[in-house]
Amino acid sequence: MAMTLSDKPAILVVEDDEATAKLIRLVLEYEGFEVRHAADGLEAKVFITSQWAPALVTLDLELPHVKGEELMMQIKTTPGWERVPVIMITATRKTDAAWAVRKGAKGHLTKPFQPEDLLKAVRRLLPKKAS
């Protein structure tokens, strides 16, 4: 699991909607995660091509500049990122969980979602280690 200097698991939030990004950040930071944010596909590509890799990514499907589906393919083929679990977040109901899994996601949320649903998905993919 990717750790940071603070020893908190780091999560990359790729989300162009400011209110949704803020909600995700608040929920995850409250739960003790370090959160980094990319507001569009180009910012996400910078993270993906850097030496740093997160413990988990939340990935909005519809982003400016580079679509989430393309970013998913890049995540799954980039050394150091290929095993990073991704929770795909979509605004359309026709993009279902089965489709997200076929694209490589380990979880799926449809907007609007409840904070509890986000936490349930994150906890399933990043269980706390016993102290």
PDB file of C-alpha atoms in Angstrom:
ATOM      1  CA  MET A   1       0.000   0.000   0.000  1.00  0.00           C
ATOM      2  CA  ALA A   2       1.362   3.421  -0.872  1.00  0.00           C
ATOM      3  CA  MET A   3       2.334   5.401   2.171  1.00  0.00           C
ATOM      4  CA  THR A   4       3.390   8.993   2.497  1.00  0.00           C
ATOM      5  CA  LEU A   5       5.684  10.789   4.890  1.00  0.00           C
ATOM      6  CA  SER A   6       2.782  10.946   7.334  1.00  0.00           C
ATOM      7  CA  ASP A   7       2.337   7.161   7.093  1.00  0.00           C
ATOM      8  CA  LYS A   8      -1.314   7.630   6.142  1.00  0.00           C
ATOM      9  CA  PRO A   9      -2.573   5.696   3.111  1.00  0.00           C
ATOM     10  CA  ALA A  10      -2.851   8.147   0.214  1.00  0.00           C
ATOM     11  CA  ILE A  11      -5.845   8.320  -2.096  1.00  0.00           C
ATOM     12  CA  LEU A  12      -5.914  10.149  -5.419  1.00  0.00           C
ATOM     13  CA  VAL A  13      -9.292  11.739  -6.130  1.00  0.00           C
ATOM     14  CA  VAL A  14      -9.792  12.419  -9.856  1.00  0.00           C
ATOM     15  CA  GLU A  15     -12.928  14.564  -9.994  1.00  0.00           C
ATOM     16  CA  ASP A  16     -13.809  17.722 -11.937  1.00  0.00           C
ATOM     17  CA  ASP A  17     -16.906  18.651  -9.931  1.00  0.00           C
ATOM     18  CA  GLU A  18     -15.642  20.857  -7.107  1.00  0.00           C
ATOM     19  CA  ALA A  19     -18.463  20.023  -4.674  1.00  0.00           C
ATOM     20  CA  THR A  20     -18.066  16.265  -5.185  1.00  0.00           C
ATOM     21  CA  ALA A  21     -14.276  16.498  -4.845  1.00  0.00           C
ATOM     22  CA  LYS A  22     -14.642  18.474  -1.619  1.00  0.00           C
ATOM     23  CA  LEU A  23     -17.105  15.940  -0.190  1.00  0.00           C
ATOM     24  CA  ILE A  24     -14.806  13.016  -1.051  1.00  0.00           C
ATOM     25  CA  ARG A  25     -11.797  14.829   0.447  1.00  0.00           C
ATOM     26  CA  LEU A  26     -13.619  15.675   3.691  1.00  0.00           C
ATOM     27  CA  VAL A  27     -14.926  12.137   4.163  1.00  0.00           C
ATOM     28  CA  LEU A  28     -11.585  10.469   3.431  1.00  0.00           C
ATOM     29  CA  GLU A  29      -9.467  12.898   5.465  1.00  0.00           C
ATOM     30  CA  TYR A  30     -11.836  12.454   8.412  1.00  0.00           C
ATOM     31  CA  GLU A  31     -11.196   8.714   8.144  1.00  0.00           C
ATOM     32  CA  GLY A  32      -7.438   9.305   8.315  1.00  0.00           C
ATOM     33  CA  PHE A  33      -6.413   9.149   4.657  1.00  0.00           C
ATOM     34  CA  GLU A  34      -4.123  11.594   2.893  1.00  0.00           C
ATOM     35  CA  VAL A  35      -5.976  12.923  -0.151  1.00  0.00           C
ATOM     36  CA  ARG A  36      -4.489  14.330  -3.342  1.00  0.00           C
ATOM     37  CA  HIS A  37      -6.760  15.781  -6.023  1.00  0.00           C
ATOM     38  CA  ALA A  38      -6.668  16.013  -9.809  1.00  0.00           C
ATOM     39  CA  ALA A  39      -9.394  18.278 -11.210  1.00  0.00           C
ATOM     40  CA  ASP A  40      -9.172  16.982 -14.782  1.00  0.00           C
ATOM     41  CA  GLY A  41      -7.675  14.259 -16.931  1.00  0.00           C
ATOM     42  CA  LEU A  42      -4.468  16.159 -17.665  1.00  0.00           C
ATOM     43  CA  GLU A  43      -3.733  16.663 -13.957  1.00  0.00           C
ATOM     44  CA  ALA A  44      -4.422  12.965 -13.381  1.00  0.00           C
ATOM     45  CA  LYS A  45      -1.932  12.026 -16.127  1.00  0.00           C
ATOM     46  CA  VAL A  46       0.758  14.031 -14.292  1.00  0.00           C
ATOM     47  CA  PHE A  47       0.157  11.947 -11.161  1.00  0.00           C
ATOM     48  CA  ILE A  48       0.114   8.678 -13.123  1.00  0.00           C
ATOM     49  CA  THR A  49       3.437   9.432 -14.805  1.00  0.00           C
ATOM     50  CA  SER A  50       5.135  10.525 -11.566  1.00  0.00           C
ATOM     51  CA  GLN A  51       7.178   8.309  -9.251  1.00  0.00           C
ATOM     52  CA  TRP A  52       4.412   8.478  -6.633  1.00  0.00           C
ATOM     53  CA  ALA A  53       1.565   5.958  -6.554  1.00  0.00           C
ATOM     54  CA  PRO A  54      -1.452   6.060  -4.236  1.00  0.00           C
ATOM     55  CA  ALA A  55      -3.025   3.248  -2.265  1.00  0.00           C
ATOM     56  CA  LEU A  56      -6.322   3.834  -4.126  1.00  0.00           C
ATOM     57  CA  VAL A  57      -7.867   6.057  -6.824  1.00  0.00           C
ATOM     58  CA  THR A  58     -11.404   7.395  -7.089  1.00  0.00           C
ATOM     59  CA  LEU A  59     -11.932   8.139 -10.771  1.00  0.00           C
ATOM     60  CA  ASP A  60     -14.741  10.176 -12.301  1.00  0.00           C
ATOM     61  CA  LEU A  61     -15.619   8.821 -15.720  1.00  0.00           C
ATOM     62  CA  GLU A  62     -16.493  12.138 -17.409  1.00  0.00           C
ATOM     63  CA  LEU A  63     -13.547  14.529 -17.130  1.00  0.00           C
ATOM     64  CA  PRO A  64     -12.282  17.485 -19.142  1.00  0.00           C
ATOM     65  CA  HIS A  65      -9.328  16.858 -21.496  1.00  0.00           C
ATOM     66  CA  VAL A  66      -8.890  13.110 -20.906  1.00  0.00           C
ATOM     67  CA  LYS A  67     -11.783  10.740 -20.175  1.00  0.00           C
ATOM     68  CA  GLY A  68     -11.793   8.438 -17.173  1.00  0.00           C
ATOM     69  CA  GLU A  69     -11.836   5.336 -19.360  1.00  0.00           C
ATOM     70  CA  GLU A  70      -8.526   6.368 -20.971  1.00  0.00           C
ATOM     71  CA  LEU A  71      -7.037   7.113 -17.545  1.00  0.00           C
ATOM     72  CA  MET A  72      -8.152   3.682 -16.337  1.00  0.00           C
ATOM     73  CA  MET A  73      -6.246   2.052 -19.202  1.00  0.00           C
ATOM     74  CA  GLN A  74      -3.170   4.116 -18.360  1.00  0.00           C
ATOM     75  CA  ILE A  75      -3.385   3.205 -14.659  1.00  0.00           C
ATOM     76  CA  LYS A  76      -3.605  -0.496 -15.476  1.00  0.00           C
ATOM     77  CA  THR A  77      -0.537  -0.368 -17.756  1.00  0.00           C
ATOM     78  CA  THR A  78       1.765   1.950 -15.774  1.00  0.00           C
ATOM     79  CA  PRO A  79       4.449   0.271 -13.641  1.00  0.00           C
ATOM     80  CA  GLY A  80       3.778   0.915  -9.967  1.00  0.00           C
ATOM     81  CA  TRP A  81       0.132   1.728 -10.664  1.00  0.00           C
ATOM     82  CA  GLU A  82      -1.128  -1.496 -12.231  1.00  0.00           C
ATOM     83  CA  ARG A  83      -2.234  -2.945  -8.869  1.00  0.00           C
ATOM     84  CA  VAL A  84      -3.724   0.272  -7.482  1.00  0.00           C
ATOM     85  CA  PRO A  85      -7.444  -0.337  -6.920  1.00  0.00           C
ATOM     86  CA  VAL A  86      -9.804   2.102  -8.628  1.00  0.00           C
ATOM     87  CA  ILE A  87     -13.316   3.094  -7.608  1.00  0.00           C
ATOM     88  CA  MET A  88     -15.032   4.444 -10.719  1.00  0.00           C
ATOM     89  CA  ILE A  89     -17.541   7.237 -10.100  1.00  0.00           C
ATOM     90  CA  THR A  90     -20.161   7.944 -12.748  1.00  0.00           C
ATOM     91  CA  ALA A  91     -23.078  10.325 -13.128  1.00  0.00           C
ATOM     92  CA  THR A  92     -25.089   8.065 -15.411  1.00  0.00           C
ATOM     93  CA  ARG A  93     -27.043   5.065 -14.259  1.00  0.00           C
ATOM     94  CA  LYS A  94     -26.493   3.230 -17.523  1.00  0.00           C
ATOM     95  CA  THR A  95     -22.789   2.936 -16.661  1.00  0.00           C
ATOM     96  CA  ASP A  96     -23.212   0.098 -14.204  1.00  0.00           C
ATOM     97  CA  ALA A  97     -20.899  -1.740 -11.845  1.00  0.00           C
ATOM     98  CA  ALA A  98     -20.400  -4.670 -14.244  1.00  0.00           C
ATOM     99  CA  TRP A  99     -19.179  -2.306 -16.960  1.00  0.00           C
ATOM    100  CA  ALA A 100     -16.800  -0.588 -14.513  1.00  0.00           C
ATOM    101  CA  VAL A 101     -15.366  -3.954 -13.449  1.00  0.00           C
ATOM    102  CA  ARG A 102     -14.841  -4.962 -17.087  1.00  0.00           C
ATOM    103  CA  LYS A 103     -12.833  -1.756 -17.509  1.00  0.00           C
ATOM    104  CA  GLY A 104     -10.654  -2.674 -14.520  1.00  0.00           C
ATOM    105  CA  ALA A 105     -12.343  -0.922 -11.595  1.00  0.00           C
ATOM    106  CA  LYS A 106     -12.587  -2.655  -8.229  1.00  0.00           C
ATOM    107  CA  GLY A 107     -15.610  -0.608  -7.209  1.00  0.00           C
ATOM    108  CA  HIS A 108     -18.301   1.655  -8.651  1.00  0.00           C
ATOM    109  CA  LEU A 109     -20.412   4.517  -7.315  1.00  0.00           C
ATOM    110  CA  THR A 110     -23.153   6.456  -9.105  1.00  0.00           C
ATOM    111  CA  LYS A 111     -23.585  10.171  -8.342  1.00  0.00           C
ATOM    112  CA  PRO A 112     -25.128  11.291  -6.158  1.00  0.00           C
ATOM    113  CA  PHE A 113     -23.823   8.841  -3.581  1.00  0.00           C
ATOM    114  CA  GLN A 114     -23.874   8.756   0.189  1.00  0.00           C
ATOM    115  CA  PRO A 115     -20.598   9.230   2.106  1.00  0.00           C
ATOM    116  CA  GLU A 116     -21.258   5.858   3.765  1.00  0.00           C
ATOM    117  CA  ASP A 117     -21.229   4.160   0.351  1.00  0.00           C
ATOM    118  CA  LEU A 118     -17.851   5.719  -0.453  1.00  0.00           C
ATOM    119  CA  LEU A 119     -16.421   4.602   2.885  1.00  0.00           C
ATOM    120  CA  LYS A 120     -17.777   1.088   2.464  1.00  0.00           C
ATOM    121  CA  ALA A 121     -16.078   0.785  -0.944  1.00  0.00           C
ATOM    122  CA  VAL A 122     -12.784   2.212   0.345  1.00  0.00           C
ATOM    123  CA  ARG A 123     -12.760  -0.003   3.454  1.00  0.00           C
ATOM    124  CA  ARG A 124     -13.410  -3.074   1.317  1.00  0.00           C
ATOM    125  CA  LEU A 125     -10.385  -2.277  -0.848  1.00  0.00           C
ATOM    126  CA  LEU A 126      -8.112  -0.901   1.893  1.00  0.00           C
ATOM    127  CA  PRO A 127      -8.856  -2.839   5.061  1.00  0.00           C
ATOM    128  CA  LYS A 128      -7.127  -1.463   8.145  1.00  0.00           C
ATOM    129  CA  LYS A 129      -4.130  -3.478   9.221  1.00  0.00           C
ATOM    130  CA  ALA A 130      -4.208  -4.892  12.735  1.00  0.00           C
ATOM    131  CA  SER A 131      -1.993  -2.915  15.105  1.00  0.00           C
TER     132      SER A 131
END
